[in-house]
């Protein structure tokens, strides 16, 4: 698909010897040629008698203003001969361009845009000794002491009782996992929507999300490997958008955050609803420390603290509980905690409860609670 381009005429108000303009039109399907009229400060400052602002009328001399307008009229006339036109847009460039490049704010709109785009460029080859050539890195004998990767202890973390990593970090592990992931040819071939069960909330040996998050795994590599496998098992048919769903959700939020430095804040965020959240440090602390008394929520928060990861449906559950579901505490407060599965696994105190009471143990008869050695309201946690 040919790209759509916008060329901003600033000082180059001409068609001849204009490399940027030629670059904009070459191979483009649609080109918008525009000038931010009367507010290009660099152009305006070339005339000492000229100044302007959005809040006041221009103080340019009539002669200099007329010259500029004639330049624009001549440029528009030349573009008409090429079946094009000049778009004269009034406003400060810093305010105008964000309005021209509004990101899609719904997933459906994002999918529509994606369906019209060409596939991404193939991933680059892995860096090898051959690619390095004669390039060398000067290393001193004390490199490890000065520049080595620090330990958790050196960074001030208490590692006593820290369990073995469920998600070993690094590119090596990521590449191993993606191969395991794609060995499931039947899953790829018959993909519709993920089917959930209790074990889906546990860390999977083929899980990839933290590796994509930290850049250990290229999303382009994943995309192309998925595409190649699908076409092999489906005899060159086009993969459905749903197959790329998890990758697309990730890219959708990156896109929605484009040009929005307040994306992770409520105040000053043009796409966020203002809500009068409660300030309840005690409730927030109980939520963060997995002491709400709701087994499902506490199990998830325990998993987050011990493993550093939770399933996206689990994230939705604890976020809903924190905000509109129960506590009415701001999601911004929850996000700070987030930076830091089955209930029996993460809340061993409930291990003795029958399955029918595992998610609401307070509803169990007192005799059952006593047998499970966990009387709600009495057992120290």
JSON list of N, CA, C and O in Angstrom, two decimals, residues 23 31 50 55 59 67 165 171 198 258 276 312 330 346 356 370:
[
{"chain": "A", "resi": 23, "resn": "UNK", "atom": "N", "xyz": [10.98, 13.94, -2.11]},
{"chain": "A", "resi": 23, "resn": "UNK", "atom": "CA", "xyz": [10.95, 12.74, -1.27]},
{"chain": "A", "resi": 23, "resn": "UNK", "atom": "C", "xyz": [9.53, 12.44, -0.82]},
{"chain": "A", "resi": 23, "resn": "UNK", "atom": "O", "xyz": [9.11, 11.28, -0.73]},
{"chain": "A", "resi": 31, "resn": "UNK", "atom": "N", "xyz": [-0.70, 12.82, -1.15]},
{"chain": "A", "resi": 31, "resn": "UNK", "atom": "CA", "xyz": [0.20, 13.79, -0.56]},
{"chain": "A", "resi": 31, "resn": "UNK", "atom": "C", "xyz": [-0.58, 15.05, -0.24]},
{"chain": "A", "resi": 31, "resn": "UNK", "atom": "O", "xyz": [-1.39, 15.52, -1.04]},
{"chain": "A", "resi": 50, "resn": "UNK", "atom": "N", "xyz": [8.05, 42.45, 11.59]},
{"chain": "A", "resi": 50, "resn": "UNK", "atom": "CA", "xyz": [6.94, 41.50, 11.57]},
{"chain": "A", "resi": 50, "resn": "UNK", "atom": "C", "xyz": [6.94, 40.65, 12.84]},
{"chain": "A", "resi": 50, "resn": "UNK", "atom": "O", "xyz": [7.96, 40.11, 13.23]},
{"chain": "A", "resi": 55, "resn": "UNK", "atom": "N", "xyz": [-3.05, 35.07, 19.84]},
{"chain": "A", "resi": 55, "resn": "UNK", "atom": "CA", "xyz": [-3.93, 35.87, 20.69]},
{"chain": "A", "resi": 55, "resn": "UNK", "atom": "C", "xyz": [-4.04, 37.32, 20.24]},
{"chain": "A", "resi": 55, "resn": "UNK", "atom": "O", "xyz": [-4.85, 38.07, 20.74]},
{"chain": "A", "resi": 59, "resn": "UNK", "atom": "N", "xyz": [1.52, 42.11, 13.55]},
{"chain": "A", "resi": 59, "resn": "UNK", "atom": "CA", "xyz": [2.05, 43.47, 13.48]},
{"chain": "A", "resi": 59, "resn": "UNK", "atom": "C", "xyz": [3.03, 43.61, 12.32]},
{"chain": "A", "resi": 59, "resn": "UNK", "atom": "O", "xyz": [3.84, 44.54, 12.30]},
{"chain": "A", "resi": 67, "resn": "UNK", "atom": "N", "xyz": [4.00, 40.28, 0.43]},
{"chain": "A", "resi": 67, "resn": "UNK", "atom": "CA", "xyz": [4.99, 39.46, -0.27]},
{"chain": "A", "resi": 67, "resn": "UNK", "atom": "C", "xyz": [4.81, 37.98, 0.08]},
{"chain": "A", "resi": 67, "resn": "UNK", "atom": "O", "xyz": [4.84, 37.11, -0.79]},
{"chain": "A", "resi": 165, "resn": "UNK", "atom": "N", "xyz": [13.40, -18.05, 39.70]},
{"chain": "A", "resi": 165, "resn": "UNK", "atom": "CA", "xyz": [12.69, -17.27, 38.70]},
{"chain": "A", "resi": 165, "resn": "UNK", "atom": "C", "xyz": [11.78, -18.16, 37.86]},
{"chain": "A", "resi": 165, "resn": "UNK", "atom": "O", "xyz": [12.22, -19.17, 37.30]},
{"chain": "A", "resi": 171, "resn": "UNK", "atom": "N", "xyz": [17.37, -12.74, 26.01]},
{"chain": "A", "resi": 171, "resn": "UNK", "atom": "CA", "xyz": [17.07, -13.07, 24.61]},
{"chain": "A", "resi": 171, "resn": "UNK", "atom": "C", "xyz": [17.17, -14.57, 24.36]},
{"chain": "A", "resi": 171, "resn": "UNK", "atom": "O", "xyz": [16.36, -15.14, 23.62]},
{"chain": "A", "resi": 198, "resn": "UNK", "atom": "N", "xyz": [-8.37, -22.67, 34.47]},
{"chain": "A", "resi": 198, "resn": "UNK", "atom": "CA", "xyz": [-7.65, -22.24, 35.67]},
{"chain": "A", "resi": 198, "resn": "UNK", "atom": "C", "xyz": [-6.14, -22.18, 35.46]},
{"chain": "A", "resi": 198, "resn": "UNK", "atom": "O", "xyz": [-5.46, -21.27, 35.93]},
{"chain": "A", "resi": 258, "resn": "UNK", "atom": "N", "xyz": [0.74, 7.87, 21.55]},
{"chain": "A", "resi": 258, "resn": "UNK", "atom": "CA", "xyz": [1.56, 8.75, 20.70]},
{"chain": "A", "resi": 258, "resn": "UNK", "atom": "C", "xyz": [1.18, 10.21, 20.90]},
{"chain": "A", "resi": 258, "resn": "UNK", "atom": "O", "xyz": [0.00, 10.56, 20.91]},
{"chain": "A", "resi": 276, "resn": "UNK", "atom": "N", "xyz": [-13.53, 11.41, 40.44]},
{"chain": "A", "resi": 276, "resn": "UNK", "atom": "CA", "xyz": [-13.16, 11.82, 41.80]},
{"chain": "A", "resi": 276, "resn": "UNK", "atom": "C", "xyz": [-12.86, 10.62, 42.69]},
{"chain": "A", "resi": 276, "resn": "UNK", "atom": "O", "xyz": [-13.65, 10.20, 43.52]},
{"chain": "A", "resi": 312, "resn": "UNK", "atom": "N", "xyz": [-3.23, -11.32, 31.76]},
{"chain": "A", "resi": 312, "resn": "UNK", "atom": "CA", "xyz": [-3.93, -10.06, 31.52]},
{"chain": "A", "resi": 312, "resn": "UNK", "atom": "C", "xyz": [-5.36, -10.08, 32.08]},
{"chain": "A", "resi": 312, "resn": "UNK", "atom": "O", "xyz": [-5.89, -9.04, 32.49]},
{"chain": "A", "resi": 330, "resn": "UNK", "atom": "N", "xyz": [-7.74, 5.25, 42.77]},
{"chain": "A", "resi": 330, "resn": "UNK", "atom": "CA", "xyz": [-7.25, 5.58, 41.43]},
{"chain": "A", "resi": 330, "resn": "UNK", "atom": "C", "xyz": [-6.34, 4.50, 40.85]},
{"chain": "A", "resi": 330, "resn": "UNK", "atom": "O", "xyz": [-5.50, 3.93, 41.54]},
{"chain": "A", "resi": 346, "resn": "UNK", "atom": "N", "xyz": [-1.21, -19.72, 45.79]},
{"chain": "A", "resi": 346, "resn": "UNK", "atom": "CA", "xyz": [-0.64, -18.47, 46.27]},
{"chain": "A", "resi": 346, "resn": "UNK", "atom": "C", "xyz": [-1.14, -18.07, 47.65]},
{"chain": "A", "resi": 346, "resn": "UNK", "atom": "O", "xyz": [-0.59, -17.16, 48.26]},
{"chain": "A", "resi": 356, "resn": "UNK", "atom": "N", "xyz": [-15.48, -25.86, 46.67]},
{"chain": "A", "resi": 356, "resn": "UNK", "atom": "CA", "xyz": [-16.69, -25.05, 46.54]},
{"chain": "A", "resi": 356, "resn": "UNK", "atom": "C", "xyz": [-16.61, -23.75, 47.35]},
{"chain": "A", "resi": 356, "resn": "UNK", "atom": "O", "xyz": [-17.35, -22.80, 47.10]},
{"chain": "A", "resi": 370, "resn": "UNK", "atom": "N", "xyz": [-13.03, -24.52, 60.64]},
{"chain": "A", "resi": 370, "resn": "UNK", "atom": "CA", "xyz": [-12.20, -25.07, 61.72]},
{"chain": "A", "resi": 370, "resn": "UNK", "atom": "C", "xyz": [-11.40, -26.27, 61.23]},
{"chain": "A", "resi": 370, "resn": "UNK", "atom": "O", "xyz": [-10.20, -26.41, 61.56]}
]
